[in-house]
PDB file of C-alpha atoms in Angstrom:
ATOM      1  CA  UNK A   1      39.314 120.374  87.889  1.00  0.00           C
ATOM      2  CA  UNK A   2      41.546 122.597  89.994  1.00  0.00           C
ATOM      3  CA  UNK A   3      44.120 119.805  90.182  1.00  0.00           C
ATOM      4  CA  UNK A   4      44.299 119.647  86.391  1.00  0.00           C
ATOM      5  CA  UNK A   5      44.701 123.401  86.135  1.00  0.00           C
ATOM      6  CA  UNK A   6      47.464 123.373  88.733  1.00  0.00           C
ATOM      7  CA  UNK A   7      49.250 120.630  86.815  1.00  0.00           C
ATOM      8  CA  UNK A   8      48.946 122.517  83.527  1.00  0.00           C
ATOM      9  CA  UNK A   9      50.291 125.690  85.105  1.00  0.00           C
ATOM     10  CA  UNK A  10      53.244 123.783  86.545  1.00  0.00           C
ATOM     11  CA  UNK A  11      54.061 122.176  83.202  1.00  0.00           C
ATOM     12  CA  UNK A  12      53.765 125.526  81.441  1.00  0.00           C
ATOM     13  CA  UNK A  13      56.201 127.069  83.926  1.00  0.00           C
ATOM     14  CA  UNK A  14      58.682 124.249  83.266  1.00  0.00           C
ATOM     15  CA  UNK A  15      58.359 124.672  79.481  1.00  0.00           C
ATOM     16  CA  UNK A  16      58.832 128.435  79.749  1.00  0.00           C
ATOM     17  CA  UNK A  17      61.904 127.955  81.930  1.00  0.00           C
ATOM     18  CA  UNK A  18      63.443 125.593  79.381  1.00  0.00           C
ATOM     19  CA  UNK A  19      62.761 127.960  76.503  1.00  0.00           C
ATOM     20  CA  UNK A  20      63.823 131.158  78.266  1.00  0.00           C
ATOM     21  CA  UNK A  21      66.823 130.135  80.304  1.00  0.00           C
ATOM     22  CA  UNK A  22      68.153 132.504  82.932  1.00  0.00           C
ATOM     23  CA  UNK A  23      71.610 133.846  81.971  1.00  0.00           C
ATOM     24  CA  UNK A  24      74.421 132.345  84.033  1.00  0.00           C
ATOM     25  CA  UNK A  25      75.853 134.551  86.771  1.00  0.00           C
ATOM     26  CA  UNK A  26      79.252 132.880  86.378  1.00  0.00           C
ATOM     27  CA  UNK A  27      80.443 134.242  83.048  1.00  0.00           C
ATOM     28  CA  UNK A  28      84.140 133.696  83.768  1.00  0.00           C
ATOM     29  CA  UNK A  29      83.847 130.164  85.122  1.00  0.00           C
ATOM     30  CA  UNK A  30      86.789 128.111  83.768  1.00  0.00           C
ATOM     31  CA  UNK A  31      86.014 124.412  83.389  1.00  0.00           C
ATOM     32  CA  UNK A  32      88.969 123.598  81.161  1.00  0.00           C
ATOM     33  CA  UNK A  33      92.030 124.553  83.202  1.00  0.00           C
ATOM     34  CA  UNK A  34      93.361 121.777  85.426  1.00  0.00           C
ATOM     35  CA  UNK A  35      92.694 122.179  89.155  1.00  0.00           C
ATOM     36  CA  UNK A  36      95.799 120.154  90.028  1.00  0.00           C
ATOM     37  CA  UNK A  37      99.206 121.564  90.891  1.00  0.00           C
ATOM     38  CA  UNK A  38     102.068 121.078  88.455  1.00  0.00           C
ATOM     39  CA  UNK A  39     104.298 118.068  88.916  1.00  0.00           C
ATOM     40  CA  UNK A  40     107.565 118.751  90.718  1.00  0.00           C
ATOM     41  CA  UNK A  41     109.262 115.680  89.235  1.00  0.00           C
ATOM     42  CA  UNK A  42     108.990 113.429  86.180  1.00  0.00           C
ATOM     43  CA  UNK A  43     105.900 111.249  85.816  1.00  0.00           C
ATOM     44  CA  UNK A  44     107.702 108.038  86.779  1.00  0.00           C
ATOM     45  CA  UNK A  45     109.060 109.559  89.990  1.00  0.00           C
ATOM     46  CA  UNK A  46     105.672 111.072  90.851  1.00  0.00           C
ATOM     47  CA  UNK A  47     104.016 107.709  90.313  1.00  0.00           C
ATOM     48  CA  UNK A  48     106.621 105.822  92.345  1.00  0.00           C
ATOM     49  CA  UNK A  49     106.388 108.229  95.282  1.00  0.00           C
ATOM     50  CA  UNK A  50     102.591 108.136  95.383  1.00  0.00           C
ATOM     51  CA  UNK A  51     102.452 104.375  94.866  1.00  0.00           C
ATOM     52  CA  UNK A  52     104.837 103.808  97.787  1.00  0.00           C
ATOM     53  CA  UNK A  53     102.858 106.302  99.888  1.00  0.00           C
ATOM     54  CA  UNK A  54      99.779 104.149  99.224  1.00  0.00           C
ATOM     55  CA  UNK A  55     101.537 101.112 100.671  1.00  0.00           C
ATOM     56  CA  UNK A  56     102.834  99.513  97.472  1.00  0.00           C
ATOM     57  CA  UNK A  57     106.321  98.177  96.813  1.00  0.00           C
ATOM     58  CA  UNK A  58     107.903  99.719  93.725  1.00  0.00           C
ATOM     59  CA  UNK A  59     110.716  98.084  91.739  1.00  0.00           C
ATOM     60  CA  UNK A  60     112.298  99.907  88.785  1.00  0.00           C
ATOM     61  CA  UNK A  61     113.727  97.686  86.015  1.00  0.00           C
ATOM     62  CA  UNK A  62     115.843  99.050  83.179  1.00  0.00           C
ATOM     63  CA  UNK A  63     114.727  96.267  80.836  1.00  0.00           C
ATOM     64  CA  UNK A  64     112.870  92.963  80.662  1.00  0.00           C
ATOM     65  CA  UNK A  65     115.927  90.955  81.760  1.00  0.00           C
ATOM     66  CA  UNK A  66     116.270  93.064  84.891  1.00  0.00           C
ATOM     67  CA  UNK A  67     112.578  92.451  85.575  1.00  0.00           C
ATOM     68  CA  UNK A  68     113.222  88.695  85.350  1.00  0.00           C
ATOM     69  CA  UNK A  69     116.173  88.992  87.746  1.00  0.00           C
ATOM     70  CA  UNK A  70     114.206  91.195  90.159  1.00  0.00           C
ATOM     71  CA  UNK A  71     111.209  88.851  90.237  1.00  0.00           C
ATOM     72  CA  UNK A  72     113.556  85.911  90.859  1.00  0.00           C
ATOM     73  CA  UNK A  73     115.225  87.823  93.723  1.00  0.00           C
ATOM     74  CA  UNK A  74     111.964  88.771  95.406  1.00  0.00           C
ATOM     75  CA  UNK A  75     110.538  85.273  94.943  1.00  0.00           C
ATOM     76  CA  UNK A  76     113.419  83.928  96.994  1.00  0.00           C
ATOM     77  CA  UNK A  77     113.205  86.702  99.555  1.00  0.00           C
ATOM     78  CA  UNK A  78     109.428  86.527  99.960  1.00  0.00           C
ATOM     79  CA  UNK A  79     109.265  82.718  99.507  1.00  0.00           C
ATOM     80  CA  UNK A  80     106.894  82.731  96.532  1.00  0.00           C
ATOM     81  CA  UNK A  81     106.605  78.975  96.088  1.00  0.00           C
ATOM     82  CA  UNK A  82     104.064  78.978  93.282  1.00  0.00           C
ATOM     83  CA  UNK A  83     102.537  81.893  91.358  1.00  0.00           C
ATOM     84  CA  UNK A  84      99.172  82.077  89.629  1.00  0.00           C
ATOM     85  CA  UNK A  85      99.666  83.470  86.114  1.00  0.00           C
ATOM     86  CA  UNK A  86      97.100  83.427  83.317  1.00  0.00           C
ATOM     87  CA  UNK A  87      98.871  85.705  80.807  1.00  0.00           C
ATOM     88  CA  UNK A  88     101.160  84.161  78.202  1.00  0.00           C
ATOM     89  CA  UNK A  89     103.591  87.090  78.079  1.00  0.00           C
ATOM     90  CA  UNK A  90     104.122  86.846  81.839  1.00  0.00           C
ATOM     91  CA  UNK A  91     104.419  83.075  81.719  1.00  0.00           C
ATOM     92  CA  UNK A  92     107.462  83.554  79.481  1.00  0.00           C
ATOM     93  CA  UNK A  93     108.984  85.883  82.082  1.00  0.00           C
ATOM     94  CA  UNK A  94     108.399  83.339  84.839  1.00  0.00           C
ATOM     95  CA  UNK A  95     109.917  80.602  82.688  1.00  0.00           C
ATOM     96  CA  UNK A  96     113.046  82.740  82.169  1.00  0.00           C
ATOM     97  CA  UNK A  97     113.167  83.311  85.932  1.00  0.00           C
ATOM     98  CA  UNK A  98     112.751  79.552  86.457  1.00  0.00           C
ATOM     99  CA  UNK A  99     109.815  80.107  88.782  1.00  0.00           C
ATOM    100  CA  UNK A 100     106.952  77.608  89.115  1.00  0.00           C
ATOM    101  CA  UNK A 101     103.489  78.864  88.230  1.00  0.00           C
ATOM    102  CA  UNK A 102      99.998  77.652  87.416  1.00  0.00           C
ATOM    103  CA  UNK A 103      97.346  78.977  85.046  1.00  0.00           C
ATOM    104  CA  UNK A 104      94.652  76.634  86.331  1.00  0.00           C
ATOM    105  CA  UNK A 105      91.820  78.840  87.602  1.00  0.00           C
ATOM    106  CA  UNK A 106      90.610  75.966  89.779  1.00  0.00           C
ATOM    107  CA  UNK A 107      93.839  76.348  91.766  1.00  0.00           C
ATOM    108  CA  UNK A 108      93.538  80.125  92.137  1.00  0.00           C
ATOM    109  CA  UNK A 109      92.295  80.097  95.730  1.00  0.00           C
ATOM    110  CA  UNK A 110      95.061  77.689  96.726  1.00  0.00           C
ATOM    111  CA  UNK A 111      97.756  80.162  95.658  1.00  0.00           C
ATOM    112  CA  UNK A 112      99.021  83.069  97.741  1.00  0.00           C
ATOM    113  CA  UNK A 113     100.679  85.015  94.922  1.00  0.00           C
ATOM    114  CA  UNK A 114      99.451  86.180  91.521  1.00  0.00           C
ATOM    115  CA  UNK A 115     101.010  88.147  88.680  1.00  0.00           C
ATOM    116  CA  UNK A 116      99.294  90.283  86.065  1.00  0.00           C
ATOM    117  CA  UNK A 117      99.809  93.149  83.643  1.00  0.00           C
ATOM    118  CA  UNK A 118      97.840  96.399  83.781  1.00  0.00           C
ATOM    119  CA  UNK A 119      96.502  99.021  81.372  1.00  0.00           C
ATOM    120  CA  UNK A 120      97.551 102.356  82.829  1.00  0.00           C
ATOM    121  CA  UNK A 121      99.535 103.806  85.729  1.00  0.00           C
ATOM    122  CA  UNK A 122      98.355 107.132  87.158  1.00  0.00           C
ATOM    123  CA  UNK A 123     101.142 109.412  88.369  1.00  0.00           C
ATOM    124  CA  UNK A 124      98.898 111.859  90.227  1.00  0.00           C
ATOM    125  CA  UNK A 125      97.551 109.235  92.629  1.00  0.00           C
ATOM    126  CA  UNK A 126      99.926 106.291  92.308  1.00  0.00           C
ATOM    127  CA  UNK A 127      97.017 104.208  91.030  1.00  0.00           C
ATOM    128  CA  UNK A 128      96.899 101.153  88.762  1.00  0.00           C
ATOM    129  CA  UNK A 129      94.148 100.784  86.161  1.00  0.00           C
ATOM    130  CA  UNK A 130      92.947  97.336  85.059  1.00  0.00           C
ATOM    131  CA  UNK A 131      90.392  96.684  82.334  1.00  0.00           C
ATOM    132  CA  UNK A 132      87.895  93.841  82.127  1.00  0.00           C
ATOM    133  CA  UNK A 133      89.834  92.567  79.103  1.00  0.00           C
ATOM    134  CA  UNK A 134      92.893  91.715  81.183  1.00  0.00           C
ATOM    135  CA  UNK A 135      93.194  88.020  81.856  1.00  0.00           C
ATOM    136  CA  UNK A 136      93.195  88.160  85.624  1.00  0.00           C
ATOM    137  CA  UNK A 137      94.045  91.572  87.093  1.00  0.00           C
ATOM    138  CA  UNK A 138      91.046  92.377  89.258  1.00  0.00           C
ATOM    139  CA  UNK A 139      90.332  88.732  89.990  1.00  0.00           C
ATOM    140  CA  UNK A 140      93.803  88.199  91.456  1.00  0.00           C
ATOM    141  CA  UNK A 141      93.520  91.358  93.493  1.00  0.00           C
ATOM    142  CA  UNK A 142      90.319  90.219  95.167  1.00  0.00           C
ATOM    143  CA  UNK A 143      91.461  86.831  96.444  1.00  0.00           C
ATOM    144  CA  UNK A 144      95.254  86.589  96.783  1.00  0.00           C
ATOM    145  CA  UNK A 145      97.519  87.808  99.572  1.00  0.00           C
ATOM    146  CA  UNK A 146     100.202  89.118  97.223  1.00  0.00           C
ATOM    147  CA  UNK A 147      99.731  90.700  93.827  1.00  0.00           C
ATOM    148  CA  UNK A 148     102.591  91.331  91.425  1.00  0.00           C
ATOM    149  CA  UNK A 149     101.900  93.845  88.651  1.00  0.00           C
ATOM    150  CA  UNK A 150     104.144  94.304  85.626  1.00  0.00           C
ATOM    151  CA  UNK A 151     103.915  97.779  84.109  1.00  0.00           C
ATOM    152  CA  UNK A 152     105.886  99.764  81.557  1.00  0.00           C
ATOM    153  CA  UNK A 153     107.093 103.326  81.512  1.00  0.00           C
ATOM    154  CA  UNK A 154     104.877 104.256  78.565  1.00  0.00           C
ATOM    155  CA  UNK A 155     101.766 103.278  80.534  1.00  0.00           C
ATOM    156  CA  UNK A 156     102.219 106.153  82.992  1.00  0.00           C
ATOM    157  CA  UNK A 157      99.733 108.982  82.500  1.00  0.00           C
ATOM    158  CA  UNK A 158      99.463 112.207  84.528  1.00  0.00           C
ATOM    159  CA  UNK A 159      95.871 111.550  85.625  1.00  0.00           C
ATOM    160  CA  UNK A 160      92.776 109.485  84.866  1.00  0.00           C
ATOM    161  CA  UNK A 161      91.480 112.029  82.368  1.00  0.00           C
ATOM    162  CA  UNK A 162      94.634 111.617  80.277  1.00  0.00           C
ATOM    163  CA  UNK A 163      94.477 107.823  80.559  1.00  0.00           C
ATOM    164  CA  UNK A 164      90.873 107.553  79.462  1.00  0.00           C
ATOM    165  CA  UNK A 165      91.592 109.698  76.400  1.00  0.00           C
ATOM    166  CA  UNK A 166      93.839 106.851  75.207  1.00  0.00           C
ATOM    167  CA  UNK A 167      91.269 104.105  75.661  1.00  0.00           C
ATOM    168  CA  UNK A 168      90.071 104.178  72.050  1.00  0.00           C
ATOM    169  CA  UNK A 169      93.654 103.910  70.818  1.00  0.00           C
ATOM    170  CA  UNK A 170      94.416 101.004  73.147  1.00  0.00           C
ATOM    171  CA  UNK A 171      91.176  99.155  72.380  1.00  0.00           C
ATOM    172  CA  UNK A 172      90.342 100.051  68.747  1.00  0.00           C
ATOM    173  CA  UNK A 173      88.044  97.097  68.044  1.00  0.00           C
ATOM    174  CA  UNK A 174      86.354  96.216  71.326  1.00  0.00           C
ATOM    175  CA  UNK A 175      85.994  98.475  74.335  1.00  0.00           C
ATOM    176  CA  UNK A 176      86.274  96.883  77.796  1.00  0.00           C
ATOM    177  CA  UNK A 177      83.012  96.626  79.688  1.00  0.00           C
ATOM    178  CA  UNK A 178      84.571  98.041  82.845  1.00  0.00           C
ATOM    179  CA  UNK A 179      87.722  99.371  84.480  1.00  0.00           C
ATOM    180  CA  UNK A 180      89.072  98.862  87.990  1.00  0.00           C
ATOM    181  CA  UNK A 181      91.287 101.406  89.716  1.00  0.00           C
ATOM    182  CA  UNK A 182      93.565 100.243  92.520  1.00  0.00           C
ATOM    183  CA  UNK A 183      94.932 102.892  94.847  1.00  0.00           C
ATOM    184  CA  UNK A 184      97.363 100.757  96.818  1.00  0.00           C
ATOM    185  CA  UNK A 185      96.602  98.614  99.827  1.00  0.00           C
ATOM    186  CA  UNK A 186      93.159  98.894 101.357  1.00  0.00           C
ATOM    187  CA  UNK A 187      93.071  99.985 104.990  1.00  0.00           C
ATOM    188  CA  UNK A 188      90.130 100.431 107.337  1.00  0.00           C
ATOM    189  CA  UNK A 189      89.843 102.173 110.677  1.00  0.00           C
ATOM    190  CA  UNK A 190      87.919 100.515 113.492  1.00  0.00           C
ATOM    191  CA  UNK A 191      85.830 102.285 116.141  1.00  0.00           C
ATOM    192  CA  UNK A 192      88.913 102.679 118.353  1.00  0.00           C
ATOM    193  CA  UNK A 193      90.837 104.439 115.605  1.00  0.00           C
ATOM    194  CA  UNK A 194      93.120 101.476 114.904  1.00  0.00           C
ATOM    195  CA  UNK A 195      94.053 101.035 111.241  1.00  0.00           C
ATOM    196  CA  UNK A 196      93.768  97.480 109.953  1.00  0.00           C
ATOM    197  CA  UNK A 197      94.189  95.665 106.657  1.00  0.00           C
ATOM    198  CA  UNK A 198      91.072  95.981 104.512  1.00  0.00           C
ATOM    199  CA  UNK A 199      89.783  94.126 101.464  1.00  0.00           C
ATOM    200  CA  UNK A 200      92.416  93.131  98.927  1.00  0.00           C
ATOM    201  CA  UNK A 201      96.051  91.956  98.919  1.00  0.00           C
ATOM    202  CA  UNK A 202      98.369  92.367 101.890  1.00  0.00           C
ATOM    203  CA  UNK A 203     101.261  93.060  99.530  1.00  0.00           C
ATOM    204  CA  UNK A 204     101.225  94.864  96.196  1.00  0.00           C
ATOM    205  CA  UNK A 205     104.365  94.847  94.044  1.00  0.00           C
ATOM    206  CA  UNK A 206     104.798  96.952  90.913  1.00  0.00           C
ATOM    207  CA  UNK A 207     107.720  96.090  88.639  1.00  0.00           C
ATOM    208  CA  UNK A 208     108.111  98.985  86.202  1.00  0.00           C
ATOM    209  CA  UNK A 209     110.027  98.185  83.013  1.00  0.00           C
ATOM    210  CA  UNK A 210     111.701 101.150  81.336  1.00  0.00           C
ATOM    211  CA  UNK A 211     110.654 100.822  77.701  1.00  0.00           C
ATOM    212  CA  UNK A 212     112.893 103.737  76.684  1.00  0.00           C
ATOM    213  CA  UNK A 213     116.098 101.895  77.603  1.00  0.00           C
ATOM    214  CA  UNK A 214     117.817 100.135  74.648  1.00  0.00           C
ATOM    215  CA  UNK A 215     117.346  96.388  75.057  1.00  0.00           C
TER     216      UNK A 215
END
């Protein structure tokens, strides 16, 4: 009987606490103002600097043709013999660059290089955001040595909060089930303090196409 009474008293205390809430001691607490410092440069420069700091290789392209020429140049320099590409818009770019590619998922593990688009670029952290609706973004990242990402200037957002506000506009009919955020090359530190390559690609290229430049 005492146990029941103790339980009832506990539940009553909880109900009373919910009904008569204690006034907050932090009346001037500001949860709306950003905690981040202001950008010193434009969003594209901030993104490029942070992306490079994270270990990525950044290539600015004034237009789509320059992106084709740049990809062709790096393919020769890096010896990209065959690229995995599952997205039709990127397959057209590779065709213009006269670069061999495959979209056969059964051959994915046999390739060393993959190319994909992305959804957002985050200036604050130099991060790349992929959604589950992209044809191959996260999948390529998890298995290939080199990942090539094609982004556009209008995809750059100051931070994740700003990017996620645009999700409904970008996906008006069907929301992605998940998002992946890539913050450059993964590195791990062993017990001796030596930094080694972690999970993910050994090289990460970002070709940024300036969508504001007249084509």
